[in-house]
Structures are given as C-alpha cells and as structure tokens.
Tab-separated table of C-alpha atoms and ligand atoms in Angstrom:
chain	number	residue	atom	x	y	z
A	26	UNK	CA	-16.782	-149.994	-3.132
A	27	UNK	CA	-14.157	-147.134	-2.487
A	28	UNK	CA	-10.655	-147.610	-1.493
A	29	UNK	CA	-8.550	-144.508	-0.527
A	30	UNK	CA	-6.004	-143.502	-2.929
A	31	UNK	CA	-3.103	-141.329	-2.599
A	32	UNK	CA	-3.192	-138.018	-1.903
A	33	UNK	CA	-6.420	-138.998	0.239
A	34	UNK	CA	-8.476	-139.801	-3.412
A	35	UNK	CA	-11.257	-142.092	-2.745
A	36	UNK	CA	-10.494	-144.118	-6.267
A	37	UNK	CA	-12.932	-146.963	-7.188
A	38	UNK	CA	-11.340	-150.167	-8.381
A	39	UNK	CA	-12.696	-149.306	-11.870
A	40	UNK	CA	-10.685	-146.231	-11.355
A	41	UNK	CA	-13.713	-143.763	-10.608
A	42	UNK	CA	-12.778	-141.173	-8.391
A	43	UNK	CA	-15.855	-140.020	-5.725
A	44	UNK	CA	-14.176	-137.914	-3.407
A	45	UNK	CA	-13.280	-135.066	-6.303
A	46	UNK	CA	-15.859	-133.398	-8.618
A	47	UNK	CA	-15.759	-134.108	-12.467
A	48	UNK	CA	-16.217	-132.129	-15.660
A	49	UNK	CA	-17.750	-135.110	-16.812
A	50	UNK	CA	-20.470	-135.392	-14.194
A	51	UNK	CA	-21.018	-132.279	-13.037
A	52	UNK	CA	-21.932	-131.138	-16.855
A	53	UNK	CA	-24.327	-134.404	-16.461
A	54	UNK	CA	-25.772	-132.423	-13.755
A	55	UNK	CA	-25.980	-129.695	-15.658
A	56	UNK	CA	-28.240	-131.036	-18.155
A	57	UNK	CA	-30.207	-133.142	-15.730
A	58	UNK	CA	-28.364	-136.277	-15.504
A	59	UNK	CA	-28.161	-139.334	-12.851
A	60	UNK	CA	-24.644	-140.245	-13.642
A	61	UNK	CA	-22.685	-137.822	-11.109
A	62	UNK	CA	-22.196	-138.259	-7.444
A	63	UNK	CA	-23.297	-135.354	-4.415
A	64	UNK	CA	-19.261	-133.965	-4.866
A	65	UNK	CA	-20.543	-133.257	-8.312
A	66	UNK	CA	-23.854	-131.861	-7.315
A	67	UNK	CA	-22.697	-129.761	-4.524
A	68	UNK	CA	-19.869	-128.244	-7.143
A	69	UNK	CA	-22.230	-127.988	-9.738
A	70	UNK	CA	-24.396	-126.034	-7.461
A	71	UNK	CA	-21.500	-123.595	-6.377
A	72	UNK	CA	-20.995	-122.856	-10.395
A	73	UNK	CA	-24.781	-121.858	-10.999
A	74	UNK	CA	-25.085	-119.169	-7.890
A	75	UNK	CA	-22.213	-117.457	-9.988
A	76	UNK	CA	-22.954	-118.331	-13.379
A	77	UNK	CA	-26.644	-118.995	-13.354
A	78	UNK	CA	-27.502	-119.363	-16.903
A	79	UNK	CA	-25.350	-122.357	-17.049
A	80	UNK	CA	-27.788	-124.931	-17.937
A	81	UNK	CA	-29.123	-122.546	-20.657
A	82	UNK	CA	-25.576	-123.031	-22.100
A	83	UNK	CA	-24.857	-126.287	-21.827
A	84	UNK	CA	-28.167	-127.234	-23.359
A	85	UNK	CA	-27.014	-124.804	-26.033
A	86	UNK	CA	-23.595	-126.614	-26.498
A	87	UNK	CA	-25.576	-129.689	-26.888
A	88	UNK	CA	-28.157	-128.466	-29.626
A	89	UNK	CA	-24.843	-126.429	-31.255
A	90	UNK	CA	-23.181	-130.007	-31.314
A	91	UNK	CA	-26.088	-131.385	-33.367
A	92	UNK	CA	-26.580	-129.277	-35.896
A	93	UNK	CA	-22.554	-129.169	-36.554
A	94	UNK	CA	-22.674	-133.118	-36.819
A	95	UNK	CA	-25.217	-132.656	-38.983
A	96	UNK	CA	-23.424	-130.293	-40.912
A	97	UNK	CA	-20.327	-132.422	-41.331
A	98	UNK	CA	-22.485	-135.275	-42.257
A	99	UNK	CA	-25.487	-134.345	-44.211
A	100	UNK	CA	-23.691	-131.416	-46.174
A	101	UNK	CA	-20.171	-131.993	-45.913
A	102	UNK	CA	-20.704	-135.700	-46.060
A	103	UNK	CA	-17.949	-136.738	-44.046
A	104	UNK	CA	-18.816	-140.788	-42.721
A	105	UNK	CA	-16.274	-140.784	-39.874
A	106	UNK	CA	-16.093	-138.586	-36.066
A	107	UNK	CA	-13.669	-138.855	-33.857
A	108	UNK	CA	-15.394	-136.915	-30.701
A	109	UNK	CA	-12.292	-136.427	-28.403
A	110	UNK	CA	-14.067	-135.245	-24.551
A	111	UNK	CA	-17.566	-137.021	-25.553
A	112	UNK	CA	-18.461	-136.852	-22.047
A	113	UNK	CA	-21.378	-139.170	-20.718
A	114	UNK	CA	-23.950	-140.798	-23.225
A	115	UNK	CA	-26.817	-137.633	-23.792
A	116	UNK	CA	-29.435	-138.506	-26.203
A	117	UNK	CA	-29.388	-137.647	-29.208
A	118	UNK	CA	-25.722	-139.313	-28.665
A	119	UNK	CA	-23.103	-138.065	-31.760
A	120	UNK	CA	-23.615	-141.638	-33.148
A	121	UNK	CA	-27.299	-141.201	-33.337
A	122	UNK	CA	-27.585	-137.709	-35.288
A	123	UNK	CA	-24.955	-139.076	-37.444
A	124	UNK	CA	-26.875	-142.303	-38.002
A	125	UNK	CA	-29.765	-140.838	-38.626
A	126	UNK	CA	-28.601	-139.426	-42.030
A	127	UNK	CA	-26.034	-142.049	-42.667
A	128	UNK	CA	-26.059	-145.241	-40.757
A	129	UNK	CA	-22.584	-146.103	-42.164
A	130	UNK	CA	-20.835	-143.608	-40.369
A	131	UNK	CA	-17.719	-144.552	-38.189
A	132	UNK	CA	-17.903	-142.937	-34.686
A	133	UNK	CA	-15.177	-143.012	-31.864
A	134	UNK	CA	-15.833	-141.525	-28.443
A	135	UNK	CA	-12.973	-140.536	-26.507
A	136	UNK	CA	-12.305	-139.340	-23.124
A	137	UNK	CA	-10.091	-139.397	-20.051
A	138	UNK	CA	-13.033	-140.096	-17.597
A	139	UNK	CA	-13.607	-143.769	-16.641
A	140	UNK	CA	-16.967	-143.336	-16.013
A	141	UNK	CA	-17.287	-141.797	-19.150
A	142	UNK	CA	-16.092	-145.336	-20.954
A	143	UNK	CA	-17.861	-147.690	-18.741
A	144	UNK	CA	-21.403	-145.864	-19.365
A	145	UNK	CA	-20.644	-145.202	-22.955
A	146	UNK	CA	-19.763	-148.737	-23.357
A	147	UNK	CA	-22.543	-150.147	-22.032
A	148	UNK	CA	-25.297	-147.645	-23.725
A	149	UNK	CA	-23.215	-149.007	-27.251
A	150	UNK	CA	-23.072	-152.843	-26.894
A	151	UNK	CA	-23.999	-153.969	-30.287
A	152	UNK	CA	-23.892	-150.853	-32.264
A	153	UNK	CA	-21.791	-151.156	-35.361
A	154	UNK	CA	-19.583	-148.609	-36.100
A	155	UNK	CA	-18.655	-147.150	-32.830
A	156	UNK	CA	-16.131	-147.374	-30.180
A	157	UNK	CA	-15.321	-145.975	-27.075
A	158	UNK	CA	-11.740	-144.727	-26.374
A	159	UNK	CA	-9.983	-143.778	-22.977
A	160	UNK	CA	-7.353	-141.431	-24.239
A	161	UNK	CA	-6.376	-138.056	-22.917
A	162	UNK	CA	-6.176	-135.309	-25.063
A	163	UNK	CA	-2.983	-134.062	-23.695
A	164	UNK	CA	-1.602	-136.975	-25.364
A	165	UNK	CA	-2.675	-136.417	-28.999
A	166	UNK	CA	-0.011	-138.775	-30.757
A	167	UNK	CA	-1.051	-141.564	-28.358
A	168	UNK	CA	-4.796	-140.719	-28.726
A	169	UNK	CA	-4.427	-140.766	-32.926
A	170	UNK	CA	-2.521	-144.012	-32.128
A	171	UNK	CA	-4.794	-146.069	-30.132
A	172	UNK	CA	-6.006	-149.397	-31.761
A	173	UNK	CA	-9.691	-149.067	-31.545
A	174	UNK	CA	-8.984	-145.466	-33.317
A	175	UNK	CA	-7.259	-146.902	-36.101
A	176	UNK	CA	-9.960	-149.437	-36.184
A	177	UNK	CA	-12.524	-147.508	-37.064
A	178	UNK	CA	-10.718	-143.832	-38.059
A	179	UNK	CA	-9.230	-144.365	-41.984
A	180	UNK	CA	-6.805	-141.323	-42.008
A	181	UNK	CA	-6.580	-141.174	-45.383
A	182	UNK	CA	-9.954	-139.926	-45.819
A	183	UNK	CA	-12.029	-136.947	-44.551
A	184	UNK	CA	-12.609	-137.121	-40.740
A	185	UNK	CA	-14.713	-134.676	-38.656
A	186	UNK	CA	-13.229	-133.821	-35.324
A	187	UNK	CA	-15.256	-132.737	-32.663
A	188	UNK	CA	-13.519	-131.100	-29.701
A	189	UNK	CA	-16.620	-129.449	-28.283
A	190	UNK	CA	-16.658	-128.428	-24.784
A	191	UNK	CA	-12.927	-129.876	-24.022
A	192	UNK	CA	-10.568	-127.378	-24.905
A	193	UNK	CA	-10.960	-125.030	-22.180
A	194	UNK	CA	-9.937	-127.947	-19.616
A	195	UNK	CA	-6.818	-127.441	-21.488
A	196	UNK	CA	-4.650	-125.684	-18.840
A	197	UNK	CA	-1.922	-123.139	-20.839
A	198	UNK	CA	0.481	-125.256	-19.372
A	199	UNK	CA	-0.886	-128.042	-21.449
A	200	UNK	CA	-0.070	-126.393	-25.099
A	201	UNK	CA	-2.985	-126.281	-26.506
A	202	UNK	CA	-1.990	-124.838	-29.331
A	203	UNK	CA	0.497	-127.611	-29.935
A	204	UNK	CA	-2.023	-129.806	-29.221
A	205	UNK	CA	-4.668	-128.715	-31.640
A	206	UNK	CA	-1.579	-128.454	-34.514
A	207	UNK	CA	-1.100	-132.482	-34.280
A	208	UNK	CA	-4.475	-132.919	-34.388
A	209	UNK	CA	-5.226	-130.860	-37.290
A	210	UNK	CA	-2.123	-132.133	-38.648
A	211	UNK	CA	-2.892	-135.475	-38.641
A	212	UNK	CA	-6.700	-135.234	-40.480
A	213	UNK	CA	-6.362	-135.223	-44.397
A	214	UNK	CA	-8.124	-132.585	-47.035
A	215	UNK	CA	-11.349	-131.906	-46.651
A	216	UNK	CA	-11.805	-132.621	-42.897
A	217	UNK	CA	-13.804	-130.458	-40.440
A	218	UNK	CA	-12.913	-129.144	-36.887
A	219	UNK	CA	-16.098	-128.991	-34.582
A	220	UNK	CA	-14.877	-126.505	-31.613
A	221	UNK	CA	-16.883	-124.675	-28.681
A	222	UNK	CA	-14.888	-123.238	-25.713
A	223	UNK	CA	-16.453	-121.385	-22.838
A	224	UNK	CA	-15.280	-117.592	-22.763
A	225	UNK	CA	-15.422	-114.535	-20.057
A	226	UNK	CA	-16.249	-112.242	-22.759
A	227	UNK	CA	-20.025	-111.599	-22.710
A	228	UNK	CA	-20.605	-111.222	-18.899
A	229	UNK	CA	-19.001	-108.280	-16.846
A	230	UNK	CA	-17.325	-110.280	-14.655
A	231	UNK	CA	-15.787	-111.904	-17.197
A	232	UNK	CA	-17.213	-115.065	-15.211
A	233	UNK	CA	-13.677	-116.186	-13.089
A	234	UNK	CA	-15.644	-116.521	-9.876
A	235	UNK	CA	-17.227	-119.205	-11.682
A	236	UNK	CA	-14.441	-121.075	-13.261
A	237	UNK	CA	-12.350	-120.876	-9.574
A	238	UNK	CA	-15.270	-123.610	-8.767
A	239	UNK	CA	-13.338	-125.784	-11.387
A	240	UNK	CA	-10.037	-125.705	-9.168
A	241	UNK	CA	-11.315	-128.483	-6.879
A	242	UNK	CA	-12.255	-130.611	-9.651
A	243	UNK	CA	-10.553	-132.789	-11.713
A	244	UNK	CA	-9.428	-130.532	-14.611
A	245	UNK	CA	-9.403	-126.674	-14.160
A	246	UNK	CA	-11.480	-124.689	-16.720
A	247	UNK	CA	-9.864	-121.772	-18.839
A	248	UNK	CA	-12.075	-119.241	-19.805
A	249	UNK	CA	-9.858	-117.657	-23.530
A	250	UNK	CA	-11.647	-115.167	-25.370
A	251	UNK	CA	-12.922	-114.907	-29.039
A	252	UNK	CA	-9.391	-114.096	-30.733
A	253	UNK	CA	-8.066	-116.825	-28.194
A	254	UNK	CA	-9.941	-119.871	-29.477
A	255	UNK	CA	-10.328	-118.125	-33.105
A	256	UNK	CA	-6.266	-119.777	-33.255
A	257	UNK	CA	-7.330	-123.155	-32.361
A	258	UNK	CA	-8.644	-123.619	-35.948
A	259	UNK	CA	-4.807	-122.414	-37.307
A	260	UNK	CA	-5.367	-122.356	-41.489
A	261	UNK	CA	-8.988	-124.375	-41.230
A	262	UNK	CA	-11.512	-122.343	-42.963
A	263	UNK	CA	-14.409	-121.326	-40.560
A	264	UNK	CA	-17.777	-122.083	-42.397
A	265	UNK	CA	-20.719	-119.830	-42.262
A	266	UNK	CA	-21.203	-117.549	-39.514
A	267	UNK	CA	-17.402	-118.287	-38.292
A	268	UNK	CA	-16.973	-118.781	-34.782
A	269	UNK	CA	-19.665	-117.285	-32.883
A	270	UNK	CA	-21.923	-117.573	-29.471
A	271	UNK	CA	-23.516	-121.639	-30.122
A	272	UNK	CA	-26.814	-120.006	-29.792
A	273	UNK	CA	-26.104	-118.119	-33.096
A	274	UNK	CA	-24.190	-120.451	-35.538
A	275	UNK	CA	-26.637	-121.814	-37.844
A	276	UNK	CA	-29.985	-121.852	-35.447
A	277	UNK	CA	-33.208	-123.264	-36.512
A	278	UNK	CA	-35.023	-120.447	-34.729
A	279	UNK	CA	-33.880	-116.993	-34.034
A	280	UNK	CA	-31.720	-117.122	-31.020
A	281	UNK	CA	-32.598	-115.497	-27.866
A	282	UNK	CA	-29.870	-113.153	-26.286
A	283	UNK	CA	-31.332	-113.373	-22.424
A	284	UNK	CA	-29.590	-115.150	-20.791
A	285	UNK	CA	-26.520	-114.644	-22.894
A	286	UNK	CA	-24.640	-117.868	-23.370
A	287	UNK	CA	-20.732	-117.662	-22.779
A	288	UNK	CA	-19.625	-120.278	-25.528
A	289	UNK	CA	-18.424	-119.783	-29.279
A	290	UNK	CA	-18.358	-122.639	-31.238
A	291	UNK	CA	-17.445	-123.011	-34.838
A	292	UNK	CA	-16.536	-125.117	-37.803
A	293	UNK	CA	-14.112	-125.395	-39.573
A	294	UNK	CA	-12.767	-127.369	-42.789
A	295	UNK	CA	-9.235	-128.229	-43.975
A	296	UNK	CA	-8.886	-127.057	-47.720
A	297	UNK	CA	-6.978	-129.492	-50.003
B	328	LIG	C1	-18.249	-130.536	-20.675
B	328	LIG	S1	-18.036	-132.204	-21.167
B	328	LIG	C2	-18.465	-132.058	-22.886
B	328	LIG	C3	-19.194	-133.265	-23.424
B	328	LIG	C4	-19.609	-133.156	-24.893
B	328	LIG	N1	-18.449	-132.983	-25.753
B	328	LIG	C5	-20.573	-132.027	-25.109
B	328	LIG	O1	-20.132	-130.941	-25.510
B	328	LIG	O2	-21.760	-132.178	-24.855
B	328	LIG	C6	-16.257	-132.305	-21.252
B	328	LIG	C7	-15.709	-133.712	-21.359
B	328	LIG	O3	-14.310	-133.628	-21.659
B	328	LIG	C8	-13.644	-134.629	-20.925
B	328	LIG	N2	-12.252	-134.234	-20.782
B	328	LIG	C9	-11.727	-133.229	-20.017
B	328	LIG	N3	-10.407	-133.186	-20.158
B	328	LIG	C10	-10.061	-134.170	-21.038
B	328	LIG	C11	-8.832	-134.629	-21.575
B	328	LIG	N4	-7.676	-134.070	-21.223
B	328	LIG	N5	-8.843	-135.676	-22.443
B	328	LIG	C12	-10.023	-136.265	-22.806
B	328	LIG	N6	-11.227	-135.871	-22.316
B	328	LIG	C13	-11.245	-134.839	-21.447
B	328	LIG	C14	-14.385	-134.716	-19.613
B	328	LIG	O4	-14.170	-135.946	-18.953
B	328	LIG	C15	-15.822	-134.522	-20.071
B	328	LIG	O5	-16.425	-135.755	-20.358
C-alpha cells in the first residue's frame, strides 16, 4: 500500500518511498536484483545508455569488497565490521566472507534506506553476530552512538570500516571530509578503512551525463577524482597497491582494462 507524502512522495507506511529512484535499488538492478521497483529500473536504464560499463563496475565493487574483507580479516585479523551504506543483502553478504574465515566476527550493517533494513533483517534472522542499523552517515556521532552499534562494535579494539560505494552520495555540502575525520577518529590503533568512490577520471567525458541521472533520485552522486578521495583516508596508511581502479587492487587474475571501470578503492590502516 502507498500513501502520498509531501512534496507528492508516494511513502509506504514502512517508510519505502516508490515514486523516487534509489541508490539502493537501482545498484540492485545493477547487479541483477529483484528488490527495486520500475522508477528504479527505468533510472537505472537512463545511467547505462551513458555509462554502459556500469554493471562491469559494480560487479567489480562487489568482488573489490571481498577480497578487502578478506584482507581485514584473514591477514589483518580484525573480528569486527561496521559496513556503513551496506546496501541490499548480495551474496556473498560481508557477514558471510567474514564468517567464512572467522565465524566469530561481529558485523553491523548500516544504511539510511528502509528497504535496505527490512530485507537485511529478514535475510539475518538468527545469525549471531550481526545487526542491521538504520543510521545515516551524515550523522556520524549518532551512527557511532546507536545501541545495536555499541552492541556489537567494542571501540576499544581494532574495527574495520567499510564505506564502499557510499561516499560519493556524500554531497560537498555534506562535509565529507568532516565526516570521514569522526569516523576515523573514533576507531582505535590498528583499524582499517575499506573505501571505493566512483570517479570521472578514466572516461573522456569525465562521466557527468551519467551522474545528472542521480539528481532525481534519492541522494545525488559526486563523481571526486583520485587526489579527491586519496584525503578521505587523512593519516591511515594505504596498504598495497594504495588506492587504485577496484579491478586492480589485489586481483586474483590479471585485470582486464576494457571496459575501464571508474572506481578506486583502497585500504587503509590506522598506525598505533
Ligand atoms: C551503491 S550501494 C553500495 C552497497 C555496498 N556497500 C556495495 O558496495 O556493494 C550504496 C548504499 O549506500 C546507501 N546510502 C546512501 N547514502 C547514505 C547515507 N547518507 N547514509 C547511509 N547509507 C547511505 C544507499 O542506501 C545504498 O544502499
């Protein structure tokens, strides 16, 4: 059931919005999903006729985002992820790569999307270990304060924060850069920063036609280039290659440049 909201929104009474695409479910588009509605598809649509090697890259994000848990987990040996813009549940889910090396590890999901909570609740009913958070990142103290964070998130001790694929929904206007500080701020020695951010920088058109799609959707996207998003990680140390296209950090086969993919990711690791 729909009700219309202000400003002509058609807001669900479990506070899903139909009438406006989202990040959330068009990128579940993106990958092949079910969970998004035709505002989604039809958006989703617009982006690929001006950015067609889009699901190349966000199937890229998602294998980059599995071999940095991995990282944090199996070689940095970190137990607890706090994935702030988790998005909807995509197997392997963070919980399950993580799991999968060490089954004590403490995972909380955030995002502002309610449809991201209500599916991610439901796909984790009765797993230990994991919660699902709706926070917005805009709101960082709030976020690091939620209950269910503090439940499972033990500050004292190394935490690997993932902030893949969020960032650039940061508007400028949003400080992002104050943003990321309390974050960073906030995680003690030995911690790791898992970032990706979608960038203009390897296509000619510097790919704004495509972003301008993101104007009618829920969050706009910011396309920052490489020395841009390099800041993000302020005095973190960037592992091994640094911060680099996802389809090059760390790949278990050489990477193919065609079609190139327009998203660095990195990690990064708080010395102490
Ligand atoms: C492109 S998806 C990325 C999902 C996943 N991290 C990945 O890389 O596969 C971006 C997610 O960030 C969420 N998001 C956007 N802005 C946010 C904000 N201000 N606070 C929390 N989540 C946000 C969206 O709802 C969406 O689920």
């Amino acid at each position: 059931m729909t009700s219309l909201g202000s400003g002509g929104s058609r807001v669900r009474p479990d506070g899903i919005d139909t009438s406006r695409p989202h990040p959330a479910r068009m990128y579940d588009y993106f990958l092949g999903g079910k969970d998004n509605y035709e505002v989604d598809q039809a958006a989703a649509e617009k982006f690929i006729t001006k950015a067609p090697e889009v699901r190349e890259g966000v199937r890229a994000n998602r294998d980059f985002l599995i071999r940095a848990v991995r990282h944090v987990v199996g070689e940095c040996g970190i137990r607890q992820i706090l994935d702030v813009g988790t998005g909807l549940p995509t197997e392997p889910n963070v919980h399950q790569v993580a799991h999968a090396l060490a089954p004590e590890t403490r995972v909380a999901y955030v995002d502002n999307d309610p449809i991201v909570s209500t599916h991610s609740m439901a796909l984790l009913d009765g797993t230990d270990n994991t919660a699902v958070v709706l926070a917005d990142l805009r709101e960082p103290q709030e976020l690091l304060a939620h209950p269910e964070v503090r439940r499972l998130i033990d500050f004292d001790r190394p935490v690997a924060l993932l902030l893949v694929a969020v960032v650039h929904f940061l508007a400028d206007s949003d400080d992002p850069d104050g943003i990321l500080a309390t974050l960073r701020d906030a995680l003690p020695a030995g911690s790791c920063l898992v970032l990706s951010h979608a960038t203009g920088d390897v296509h000619a058109d510097g790919r704004a036609d495509a972003a301008a799609v993101y104007n009618e959707a829920t969050a706009p996207l910011t396309l920052r280039s490489h020395e841009r998003i390099a800041q993000f990680f302020g005095d973190f140390t960037l592992v091994d290659p640094g911060l680099v296209r996802v389809t090059h950090w760390r790949p278990e086969e050489p990477p193919r440049d065609a079609p190139p993919i327009g998203i660095y990711g990195g990690v990064a690791r708080k010395a102490g």
